[in-house]
Amino acid sequence: EQELADEDDELLQARPPIVTVMGHVDHGKTRLLDAIRKSNVIAGEAGGITQHIGAYQIWTDHEEIDRAITFIDTPGHEAFTAMRARGAQVTDLAILVVAADDGIMPQTVEALNHAQAAGVPIVVAVNKVDKEGANPAKVRQQLTEYGLVAEEYGGDTMFVDVSALSGLGIHDLLDAVLLTADAGLDLRANPDKDARGVAIEANLDKGRGAVATVLIQSGTLEVGDAIVAGTAYGKVRAMFDENGDPVTEADPSRPVQVLGLSSVPRAGDTFMVTEDDRTARQIAEKREAVQRNALLAKGRKRISLEDFTKALEDGKVETLNLILKGDVSGAVEALEESLLKIEVDDSVQLRIIHRAVGAITESDVNLATIDNAIIVGFNVRPDLKARQAAQREGVDVRFYSVIYAAIDEIEGSLKGMLKPEFEEVQSGVAEIREVFRSSKFGNIAGVIVRSGTITRNAKARVIRDGVVVGDNLAIESLRRFKDDVTEVRTDFEAGIGLGKFNDIQVGDEIETTEMKEKPRG
Ligand code: GDP
């Protein structure tokens, strides 16, 4: 946007919209991308696009004019959000795929929250309308609750019934994409300058070296250009389109495979053309040094609930962004409703940018990173990748097992008075590797302690796939071999008996907690 404002209006030319397809698993994203590919009115060869290069462009007849649309060929919001976490937003518009027989599912909501958080307009493809039991009207009605109101109901979101299987409605869907883009987006770029853009996919090829698919955002990329992409640099040796055909130049919104980089850039790395390859190399080396230093200066801290309260006390106006995750939809809804009812000063705003059922995932942490949000987990935990990402990015993840406690704490923070109270801190995590049946003690979990220390008198909970399945449990027995012990440290094995609680399985985690007085300020 800034770039557009800086450009001379006369130099700007219309560019095709760049579209990402999102939606719940199995709702037909991949099939839809196939059907769109096949609908290309200017197919080079029979069957059209033959290569997977991470994105493709098709042409469609729109109001009697042939127009291009670029599709990101990796469906789902994970890639989209991972790129945003790098600071790159390539998507102009999202197609939200919803299967008409299934209706709204958890990842449907997740996808639309991610698109909305990025400010990306949505066109809804109601898929599988060929199936028995398809209920496209119900999909429209369900999505109304999430702010997507169909045009036919007086809203401004376009819904198109499609069958990715038969090809029905695909042309209408492409029309809807162009209409939505034309109505709400200023998609223009200056093609007459050195290219800039984003790497969306890259790999190391045995014969060809680093192969990167880049999406041009402005300017025109030419063979022979010196470029720097993230910390990779080089001269463009050759370029290929999605048919595998060589091309000599690529203009805005065009995806191309580029050969000639020194190393493999990461998805989301931006690239630009430089004066010569020496300059490209210098920039790349400087970036590498900066990255190294950033790693050394680790411990980047993002906002925590405590920081927020402190900022309020200092008289700053703040918005608190929250991501809510819970084990059941009723809890997530109750939490959201109660939070939105909290009355606060005009200077304070609470925004719930995403809510969903299930374990805390890496894509939740990515979203929290981008929008500087706090994650609230109700009876759920992060999976391993999410835990590592949260630690790396310094995202505040708070756990609650009582709704009232969550509301109380957040309300306190919003009112600038976070009470110095007791907080629950994790003292140990153990993974269950075997379950022994014992007539005397009930089931015994054979565990290995993964972090911290498990102590005999701690409170325990059992977590399965990130969701709490047993809470507030006492450790009735803690043994190493035949000996009763009071604590077991990281990397040691032990047997844990949870008394009457017998619902344990291999792969579950046992987490122990202690109450500690919270530090103030
Ligand atoms: P994705 O996980 O969202 O990428 O879903 P896929 O594209 O892999 O589709 C999941 C399943 O639904 C596959 O078995 C598809 O053949 C099927 N499918 C996709 N679109 C349609 C459709 O329009 N009609 C019918 N009947 N089946 C479809």
Coordinates of C-alpha atoms and ligand atoms in Angstrom, one line a residue:
E1 CA 0.0 0.0 0.0
Q2 CA 2.8 2.4 0.9
E3 CA 4.5 1.4 -2.3
L4 CA 1.3 2.3 -4.3
A5 CA 1.1 5.7 -2.6
D6 CA 4.7 6.4 -3.5
E7 CA 4.2 5.7 -7.1
D8 CA 3.3 8.1 -9.8
D9 CA -0.3 7.2 -10.6
E10 CA 0.3 7.2 -14.4
L11 CA 2.9 4.4 -14.0
L12 CA 0.5 2.1 -12.3
Q13 CA -1.1 -0.8 -14.3
A14 CA -3.7 -3.3 -13.2
R15 CA -2.3 -6.6 -12.0
P16 CA -4.2 -9.9 -11.4
P17 CA -5.4 -10.7 -7.9
I18 CA -3.4 -13.3 -5.9
V19 CA -5.7 -15.8 -4.3
T20 CA -5.3 -18.4 -1.5
V21 CA -7.7 -21.3 -1.1
M22 CA -8.6 -22.1 2.6
G23 CA -11.0 -24.3 4.4
H24 CA -11.5 -27.4 6.5
V25 CA -9.6 -30.6 5.7
D26 CA -11.4 -32.7 3.0
H27 CA -13.8 -29.9 2.0
G28 CA -12.2 -30.0 -1.5
K29 CA -9.4 -27.3 -1.5
T30 CA -7.0 -29.5 -3.6
R31 CA -9.8 -30.6 -5.9
L32 CA -10.9 -27.1 -6.4
L33 CA -7.4 -25.9 -7.3
D34 CA -7.3 -28.7 -9.9
A35 CA -10.7 -27.7 -11.3
I36 CA -9.6 -24.1 -11.6
R37 CA -6.4 -25.1 -13.3
K38 CA -8.3 -27.1 -15.8
S39 CA -10.7 -24.2 -16.5
N40 CA -7.8 -22.1 -18.0
V41 CA -9.1 -20.6 -21.2
I42 CA -5.5 -20.2 -22.6
A43 CA -4.1 -23.6 -21.8
G44 CA -0.7 -23.9 -23.3
E45 CA -0.9 -27.6 -23.9
A46 CA -3.6 -30.2 -23.4
G47 CA -4.4 -30.3 -19.7
G48 CA -2.7 -27.0 -19.2
I49 CA -0.5 -26.5 -16.2
T50 CA 1.8 -29.5 -15.6
Q51 CA 4.3 -28.4 -13.0
H52 CA 3.8 -27.7 -9.3
I53 CA 5.8 -24.6 -8.6
G54 CA 3.8 -23.3 -5.6
A55 CA 1.5 -21.0 -7.6
Y56 CA 0.0 -20.8 -11.0
Q57 CA -1.8 -18.2 -13.1
I58 CA -4.9 -18.9 -15.2
W59 CA -6.9 -16.9 -17.6
T60 CA -10.7 -16.7 -17.5
D61 CA -13.3 -15.0 -19.6
H62 CA -14.8 -12.2 -17.4
E63 CA -17.5 -10.0 -18.9
E64 CA -16.1 -10.9 -22.3
I65 CA -12.5 -9.9 -21.5
D66 CA -9.8 -12.5 -20.8
R67 CA -8.4 -11.8 -17.3
A68 CA -5.7 -13.5 -15.3
I69 CA -5.9 -14.7 -11.7
T70 CA -2.9 -16.1 -9.7
F71 CA -3.5 -18.9 -7.3
I72 CA -1.2 -20.0 -4.4
D73 CA -1.0 -23.7 -5.0
T74 CA -0.6 -24.6 -1.3
P75 CA -4.1 -24.7 0.2
G76 CA -4.7 -23.8 3.8
H77 CA -4.1 -21.0 6.1
E78 CA -0.9 -22.4 7.7
A79 CA 1.4 -21.3 4.8
F80 CA -0.5 -18.0 4.6
T81 CA 0.0 -17.3 8.3
A82 CA 3.6 -18.5 8.3
M83 CA 4.4 -16.0 5.5
R84 CA 2.6 -13.2 7.4
A85 CA 4.8 -14.1 10.4
R86 CA 7.8 -13.3 8.2
G87 CA 6.2 -9.9 7.3
A88 CA 5.1 -10.9 3.8
Q89 CA 1.5 -10.7 2.8
V90 CA 1.1 -11.9 -0.7
T91 CA -2.6 -12.9 -0.7
D92 CA -5.1 -10.3 -2.0
L93 CA -8.2 -12.4 -1.6
A94 CA -9.1 -15.7 0.0
I95 CA -11.5 -18.4 -1.3
L96 CA -13.1 -20.1 1.7
V97 CA -14.1 -23.6 0.7
V98 CA -17.0 -25.1 2.7
A99 CA -18.4 -28.5 1.8
A100 CA -22.2 -28.2 1.5
D101 CA -22.8 -31.6 3.2
D102 CA -20.6 -30.9 6.2
G103 CA -21.1 -27.2 6.8
I104 CA -18.9 -25.1 9.0
M105 CA -16.2 -27.1 10.8
P106 CA -13.4 -26.0 13.2
Q107 CA -10.8 -25.2 10.5
T108 CA -13.4 -23.3 8.5
V109 CA -13.6 -20.9 11.4
E110 CA -9.9 -20.9 11.9
A111 CA -9.3 -20.0 8.2
L112 CA -11.8 -17.2 8.2
N113 CA -10.4 -15.8 11.4
H114 CA -6.9 -15.8 9.9
A115 CA -8.1 -14.1 6.6
Q116 CA -10.1 -11.5 8.6
A117 CA -7.1 -10.8 10.9
A118 CA -5.1 -10.1 7.7
G119 CA -7.8 -7.9 6.3
V120 CA -8.2 -10.1 3.3
P121 CA -11.6 -10.2 1.6
I122 CA -13.3 -13.6 1.3
V123 CA -15.3 -15.3 -1.4
V124 CA -17.1 -18.4 -0.2
A125 CA -17.1 -21.5 -2.4
V126 CA -19.9 -23.8 -1.3
N127 CA -18.4 -27.0 -2.6
K128 CA -19.8 -30.6 -3.2
V129 CA -23.2 -29.3 -4.2
D130 CA -23.5 -32.4 -6.3
K131 CA -23.7 -34.6 -3.2
E132 CA -26.8 -36.0 -1.7
G133 CA -27.4 -34.1 1.6
A134 CA -25.8 -31.0 0.3
N135 CA -27.3 -27.9 2.0
P136 CA -25.8 -24.7 0.5
A137 CA -28.5 -22.5 2.2
K138 CA -27.4 -23.8 5.6
V139 CA -23.8 -22.9 4.9
R140 CA -24.9 -19.3 4.1
Q141 CA -26.9 -19.2 7.3
Q142 CA -24.1 -20.6 9.5
L143 CA -21.5 -18.2 8.1
T144 CA -23.7 -15.2 8.9
E145 CA -22.8 -15.7 12.5
Y146 CA -19.2 -15.1 11.6
G147 CA -19.8 -11.8 9.8
L148 CA -19.9 -13.3 6.3
V149 CA -23.4 -12.3 5.1
A150 CA -24.3 -13.5 1.6
E151 CA -25.2 -10.8 -1.0
E152 CA -28.6 -12.4 -1.5
Y153 CA -29.3 -11.8 2.2
G154 CA -28.2 -8.2 2.0
G155 CA -24.6 -8.7 2.9
D156 CA -21.5 -8.0 0.9
T157 CA -19.9 -11.5 0.7
M158 CA -20.2 -13.4 -2.5
F159 CA -21.2 -17.1 -2.1
V160 CA -20.9 -19.4 -5.1
D161 CA -22.2 -23.0 -5.3
V162 CA -19.6 -25.2 -6.9
S163 CA -18.7 -28.8 -7.5
A164 CA -15.0 -29.2 -7.8
L165 CA -15.7 -32.8 -9.0
S166 CA -17.8 -31.9 -12.0
G167 CA -16.6 -28.4 -12.6
L168 CA -20.0 -26.9 -12.0
G169 CA -19.9 -23.2 -10.9
I170 CA -16.1 -22.8 -11.3
H171 CA -16.5 -20.1 -13.9
D172 CA -19.0 -18.2 -11.6
L173 CA -16.5 -18.5 -8.8
L174 CA -13.7 -16.9 -10.9
D175 CA -16.2 -14.2 -11.8
A176 CA -16.9 -13.6 -8.1
V177 CA -13.2 -13.4 -7.3
L178 CA -12.7 -10.7 -10.0
L179 CA -15.9 -8.8 -9.0
T180 CA -14.8 -8.8 -5.3
A181 CA -11.3 -7.7 -6.3
D182 CA -12.5 -5.0 -8.6
A183 CA -15.0 -3.7 -6.0
G184 CA -12.8 -3.5 -3.0
L185 CA -9.1 -3.7 -3.9
D186 CA -6.8 -1.3 -5.8
L187 CA -4.7 -4.0 -7.5
R188 CA -2.1 -2.0 -9.4
A189 CA 1.6 -2.0 -9.7
N190 CA 4.3 -0.4 -11.7
P191 CA 5.8 -3.0 -14.1
D192 CA 8.5 -0.6 -15.5
K193 CA 11.1 -0.9 -12.8
D194 CA 13.3 -3.4 -11.0
A195 CA 11.3 -6.2 -9.6
R196 CA 10.4 -6.8 -6.0
G197 CA 8.4 -9.7 -4.5
V198 CA 8.2 -12.7 -2.2
A199 CA 9.6 -16.2 -2.3
I200 CA 6.7 -18.6 -1.8
E201 CA 8.5 -22.0 -2.1
A202 CA 12.1 -23.1 -2.5
N203 CA 14.1 -26.3 -2.6
L204 CA 17.5 -27.6 -3.4
D205 CA 17.6 -29.6 -6.6
K206 CA 20.4 -32.0 -7.3
G207 CA 21.0 -30.9 -10.8
R208 CA 19.9 -27.3 -10.8
G209 CA 20.9 -26.0 -7.4
A210 CA 18.6 -23.7 -5.5
V211 CA 15.2 -23.5 -7.1
A212 CA 12.9 -20.8 -5.8
T213 CA 9.4 -19.9 -6.8
V214 CA 8.9 -16.2 -6.4
L215 CA 5.8 -14.0 -6.9
I216 CA 6.4 -10.7 -8.5
Q217 CA 4.7 -7.8 -6.6
S218 CA 6.0 -4.9 -8.5
G219 CA 8.4 -4.3 -11.4
T220 CA 9.5 -6.9 -14.0
L221 CA 12.0 -9.6 -13.3
E222 CA 14.3 -10.5 -16.1
V223 CA 16.8 -13.2 -16.8
G224 CA 20.2 -11.8 -16.0
D225 CA 19.0 -9.6 -13.1
A226 CA 21.0 -9.7 -9.9
I227 CA 18.7 -10.4 -6.9
V228 CA 18.8 -10.9 -3.2
A229 CA 16.1 -13.0 -1.5
G230 CA 16.4 -13.2 2.3
T231 CA 20.0 -14.2 2.8
A232 CA 20.2 -15.9 -0.7
Y233 CA 21.7 -14.0 -3.6
G234 CA 22.7 -14.4 -7.2
K235 CA 22.0 -13.7 -10.8
V236 CA 18.8 -15.1 -12.4
R237 CA 20.2 -17.8 -14.7
A238 CA 16.8 -19.0 -16.0
M239 CA 13.1 -18.7 -15.2
F240 CA 10.3 -21.2 -15.8
D241 CA 6.5 -20.8 -15.6
E242 CA 4.0 -23.4 -14.3
N243 CA 4.1 -25.3 -17.6
G244 CA 7.8 -25.8 -17.2
D245 CA 8.4 -23.5 -20.1
P246 CA 11.3 -21.0 -20.0
V247 CA 10.4 -17.4 -19.8
T248 CA 12.6 -14.3 -20.1
E249 CA 10.6 -11.9 -18.0
A250 CA 7.9 -11.9 -15.4
D251 CA 5.6 -9.0 -14.5
P252 CA 3.4 -8.2 -11.4
S253 CA 1.4 -11.1 -9.8
R254 CA 3.3 -13.6 -11.9
P255 CA 4.8 -16.7 -10.2
V256 CA 8.0 -18.0 -11.7
Q257 CA 10.6 -20.5 -10.8
V258 CA 14.0 -18.9 -10.5
L259 CA 17.4 -20.6 -10.9
G260 CA 20.7 -19.1 -10.0
L261 CA 20.5 -18.3 -6.2
S262 CA 23.4 -19.1 -3.9
S263 CA 21.2 -20.8 -1.4
V264 CA 17.6 -21.7 -0.7
P265 CA 15.5 -18.8 0.6
R266 CA 12.6 -19.4 3.0
A267 CA 9.0 -19.1 2.2
G268 CA 8.0 -15.5 3.0
D269 CA 11.4 -14.0 2.3
T270 CA 11.1 -10.9 0.2
F271 CA 13.4 -10.4 -2.8
M272 CA 14.5 -7.5 -4.8
V273 CA 16.7 -6.7 -7.8
T274 CA 19.9 -5.0 -7.1
E275 CA 22.3 -3.0 -9.2
D276 CA 24.8 -5.8 -9.6
D277 CA 25.6 -9.2 -8.1
R278 CA 28.2 -7.7 -5.7
T279 CA 25.5 -5.5 -4.2
A280 CA 23.2 -8.5 -3.8
R281 CA 25.9 -10.4 -2.1
Q282 CA 26.7 -7.5 0.3
I283 CA 23.0 -7.1 1.3
A284 CA 22.7 -10.9 1.8
E285 CA 25.8 -11.0 4.0
K286 CA 24.6 -8.1 6.1
R287 CA 21.3 -9.7 6.6
E288 CA 22.9 -12.9 7.7
A289 CA 25.0 -11.0 10.3
V290 CA 21.8 -9.3 11.6
Q291 CA 20.1 -12.6 11.9
R292 CA 23.0 -14.1 13.8
N293 CA 23.0 -11.2 16.2
A294 CA 19.2 -11.4 16.7
L295 CA 19.6 -15.1 17.6
L296 CA 22.3 -14.2 20.1
A297 CA 20.2 -11.4 21.6
K298 CA 17.4 -14.0 22.0
G299 CA 14.5 -13.6 24.4
R300 CA 12.5 -11.2 22.4
K301 CA 9.6 -10.4 24.6
R302 CA 6.1 -9.7 23.3
I303 CA 3.3 -8.3 25.3
S304 CA 2.2 -10.2 28.4
L305 CA -0.9 -9.6 30.5
E306 CA 1.3 -8.0 33.1
D307 CA 2.9 -5.6 30.5
F308 CA -0.6 -4.6 29.4
T309 CA -1.7 -3.7 32.9
K310 CA 1.5 -1.8 33.4
A311 CA 1.0 0.2 30.2
L312 CA -2.5 1.1 31.4
E313 CA -1.1 2.3 34.7
D314 CA 1.4 4.4 32.8
G315 CA -1.6 6.1 31.1
K316 CA -1.2 4.5 27.7
V317 CA -4.1 3.6 25.5
E318 CA -4.1 0.0 24.6
T319 CA -5.8 -2.7 22.7
L320 CA -5.6 -6.2 24.1
N321 CA -5.7 -8.9 21.4
L322 CA -6.7 -12.4 22.5
I323 CA -6.7 -15.8 20.9
L324 CA -9.1 -18.2 22.7
K325 CA -8.6 -22.0 22.5
G326 CA -10.6 -24.5 24.5
D327 CA -11.4 -28.2 24.7
V328 CA -15.1 -27.8 23.8
S329 CA -17.0 -25.2 21.8
G330 CA -19.4 -24.4 24.7
A331 CA -16.4 -23.3 26.9
V332 CA -14.9 -21.2 24.1
E333 CA -18.2 -19.5 23.4
A334 CA -18.9 -18.9 27.1
L335 CA -15.5 -17.4 27.6
E336 CA -15.8 -15.1 24.6
E337 CA -19.3 -14.0 25.7
S338 CA -18.2 -13.2 29.2
L339 CA -15.1 -11.4 28.1
L340 CA -17.0 -9.2 25.6
K341 CA -19.3 -8.2 28.4
I342 CA -16.6 -6.7 30.6
E343 CA -17.1 -3.0 30.9
V344 CA -14.0 -1.0 30.5
D345 CA -12.9 2.6 29.9
D346 CA -13.0 4.0 26.4
S347 CA -9.2 4.0 26.4
V348 CA -9.1 0.2 26.5
Q349 CA -10.2 -2.2 23.9
L350 CA -10.5 -5.9 23.9
R351 CA -10.3 -7.7 20.6
I352 CA -10.7 -11.5 20.2
I353 CA -9.0 -12.1 16.9
H354 CA -9.4 -15.9 16.9
R355 CA -11.3 -18.5 18.7
A356 CA -11.4 -22.3 18.1
V357 CA -11.7 -25.7 19.7
G358 CA -8.5 -27.8 20.0
A359 CA -4.9 -27.8 21.1
I360 CA -2.8 -24.6 20.8
T361 CA -1.0 -24.9 17.4
E362 CA 1.9 -23.3 15.7
S363 CA -0.4 -21.3 13.5
D364 CA -2.1 -19.9 16.7
V365 CA 1.4 -18.8 17.9
N366 CA 2.2 -17.3 14.4
L367 CA -1.0 -15.3 14.6
A368 CA -0.2 -14.1 18.1
T369 CA 3.2 -13.1 16.9
I370 CA 1.8 -11.0 14.0
D371 CA -0.9 -9.3 16.0
N372 CA 0.9 -9.2 19.3
A373 CA -1.8 -11.2 21.0
I374 CA -2.0 -13.3 24.1
I375 CA -3.2 -16.8 23.9
V376 CA -5.7 -18.1 26.4
G377 CA -5.9 -21.9 26.7
F378 CA -8.9 -23.3 28.5
N379 CA -8.2 -27.0 29.3
V380 CA -5.9 -27.2 26.3
R381 CA -2.1 -27.1 25.9
P382 CA 0.2 -26.3 23.1
D383 CA 1.6 -29.1 21.0
L384 CA 5.4 -29.4 20.8
K385 CA 5.9 -27.2 17.8
A386 CA 3.6 -24.5 19.2
R387 CA 5.5 -24.7 22.6
Q388 CA 8.8 -24.2 20.9
A389 CA 7.5 -21.3 18.7
A390 CA 5.9 -19.6 21.7
Q391 CA 9.2 -19.8 23.6
R392 CA 11.2 -18.5 20.7
E393 CA 8.8 -15.6 20.0
G394 CA 8.1 -14.8 23.6
V395 CA 4.3 -15.2 23.2
D396 CA 2.4 -15.1 26.5
V397 CA 0.3 -18.3 26.7
R398 CA -2.0 -18.5 29.7
F399 CA -3.7 -21.7 30.9
Y400 CA -7.0 -21.9 32.8
S401 CA -9.2 -24.8 33.9
V402 CA -11.9 -22.6 35.4
I403 CA -13.7 -20.1 33.2
Y404 CA -14.3 -17.8 36.1
A405 CA -10.5 -17.6 36.8
A406 CA -9.8 -16.6 33.2
I407 CA -12.4 -13.9 33.2
D408 CA -11.3 -12.6 36.6
E409 CA -7.7 -12.3 35.6
I410 CA -8.4 -10.7 32.2
E411 CA -10.9 -8.3 33.6
G412 CA -8.4 -7.3 36.3
S413 CA -5.9 -6.6 33.6
L414 CA -8.3 -4.6 31.5
K415 CA -9.1 -2.5 34.5
G416 CA -5.4 -1.9 35.2
M417 CA -5.3 -3.8 38.4
L418 CA -3.8 -7.2 38.0
K419 CA -3.9 -8.6 41.6
P420 CA -0.8 -10.0 43.0
E421 CA -2.1 -13.5 43.4
F422 CA -1.1 -17.0 43.2
E423 CA -0.5 -18.4 39.8
E424 CA -0.2 -22.0 38.7
V425 CA 3.2 -22.8 37.3
Q426 CA 4.2 -25.9 35.5
S427 CA 6.7 -27.9 37.5
G428 CA 7.1 -31.0 35.4
V429 CA 6.0 -32.9 32.3
A430 CA 6.2 -36.6 31.8
E431 CA 5.3 -38.7 28.8
I432 CA 3.5 -42.0 29.3
R433 CA 5.3 -44.8 27.5
E434 CA 3.6 -47.8 29.0
V435 CA 0.5 -48.5 31.0
F436 CA 0.6 -51.2 33.6
R437 CA -2.6 -52.7 35.1
S438 CA -2.2 -53.1 38.9
S439 CA -5.0 -54.6 41.0
K440 CA -3.7 -52.8 44.1
F441 CA -3.0 -49.3 42.8
G442 CA -5.2 -49.1 39.7
N443 CA -3.4 -48.3 36.4
I444 CA 0.2 -47.2 36.7
A445 CA 1.7 -45.0 34.1
G446 CA 5.3 -45.9 33.1
V447 CA 6.7 -42.5 32.2
I448 CA 9.8 -40.6 31.2
V449 CA 10.1 -37.1 32.6
R450 CA 10.5 -34.7 29.7
S451 CA 11.0 -31.4 31.5
G452 CA 11.2 -30.1 35.1
T453 CA 10.6 -32.4 38.1
I454 CA 7.7 -34.5 39.0
T455 CA 7.1 -34.3 42.8
R456 CA 5.0 -36.6 44.9
N457 CA 2.8 -33.9 46.4
A458 CA 2.2 -31.9 43.2
K459 CA -1.2 -31.6 41.6
A460 CA -1.4 -33.5 38.2
R461 CA -3.4 -33.4 35.1
V462 CA -3.5 -35.7 32.1
I463 CA -3.2 -34.2 28.6
R464 CA -4.0 -36.1 25.4
D465 CA -3.3 -34.4 22.0
G466 CA -3.2 -31.1 23.7
V467 CA -6.5 -31.5 25.5
V468 CA -6.9 -31.9 29.3
V469 CA -8.6 -35.3 29.9
G470 CA -8.1 -35.4 33.7
D471 CA -7.5 -32.5 36.1
N472 CA -6.8 -31.8 39.7
L473 CA -5.5 -35.3 40.3
A474 CA -3.3 -36.4 43.2
I475 CA -0.2 -38.5 42.6
E476 CA -1.0 -41.4 44.8
S477 CA 2.2 -43.3 44.1
L478 CA 5.6 -42.3 42.6
R479 CA 8.2 -45.0 42.2
R480 CA 11.5 -45.6 40.6
F481 CA 12.0 -49.4 40.2
K482 CA 10.7 -50.7 43.5
D483 CA 11.4 -47.6 45.6
D484 CA 8.9 -45.0 46.6
V485 CA 10.5 -41.6 45.8
T486 CA 9.5 -38.0 46.5
E487 CA 10.7 -36.6 43.1
V488 CA 11.9 -37.6 39.7
R489 CA 13.9 -35.3 37.4
T490 CA 14.1 -34.7 33.7
D491 CA 15.2 -37.7 31.6
F492 CA 14.5 -40.2 34.4
E493 CA 11.9 -43.0 34.2
A494 CA 9.3 -43.6 36.8
G495 CA 5.9 -45.2 37.6
I496 CA 3.1 -42.9 38.5
G497 CA -0.2 -44.0 40.0
L498 CA -3.1 -41.5 39.9
G499 CA -5.4 -43.4 42.3
K500 CA -8.9 -43.9 41.0
F501 CA -8.2 -42.0 37.7
N502 CA -7.5 -44.8 35.2
D503 CA -8.1 -43.2 31.9
I504 CA -4.5 -43.1 30.8
Q505 CA -3.0 -44.1 27.4
V506 CA 0.5 -44.4 25.9
G507 CA 1.4 -41.0 24.5
D508 CA -0.5 -39.0 27.0
E509 CA 1.4 -36.4 29.0
I510 CA 1.2 -36.0 32.8
E511 CA 1.8 -32.4 33.8
T512 CA 2.3 -31.3 37.4
T513 CA 1.8 -27.8 38.7
E514 CA 2.5 -25.8 41.8
M515 CA 1.0 -22.6 43.1
K516 CA 3.4 -19.7 43.4
E517 CA 2.9 -16.1 44.4
K518 CA 2.9 -13.9 41.3
P519 CA 5.6 -11.3 41.0
R520 CA 4.1 -7.8 40.7
G521 CA 4.9 -5.3 38.0
Ligands
GDP1 P1 -8.8 -30.9 0.9 O1 -8.3 -31.7 2.1 O2 -9.7 -29.7 1.3 O3 -7.7 -30.5 -0.1 O4 -9.9 -31.8 0.1 P2 -9.7 -32.7 -1.3 O5 -9.6 -31.8 -2.4 O6 -8.5 -33.6 -1.1 O7 -11.1 -33.4 -1.3 C1 -11.5 -34.3 -0.3 C2 -12.4 -35.4 -0.9 O8 -13.6 -34.8 -1.3 C3 -11.8 -36.1 -2.1 O9 -12.2 -37.4 -2.0 C4 -12.5 -35.4 -3.3 O10 -12.6 -36.3 -4.4 C5 -13.8 -35.1 -2.7 N1 -14.4 -33.9 -3.3 C6 -13.9 -32.7 -3.5 N2 -14.7 -31.9 -4.1 C7 -15.8 -32.6 -4.4 C8 -17.1 -32.2 -5.0 O11 -17.4 -31.1 -5.5 N3 -18.0 -33.2 -5.0 C9 -17.8 -34.4 -4.5 N4 -18.8 -35.3 -4.5 N5 -16.7 -34.8 -3.9 C10 -15.7 -33.9 -3.8

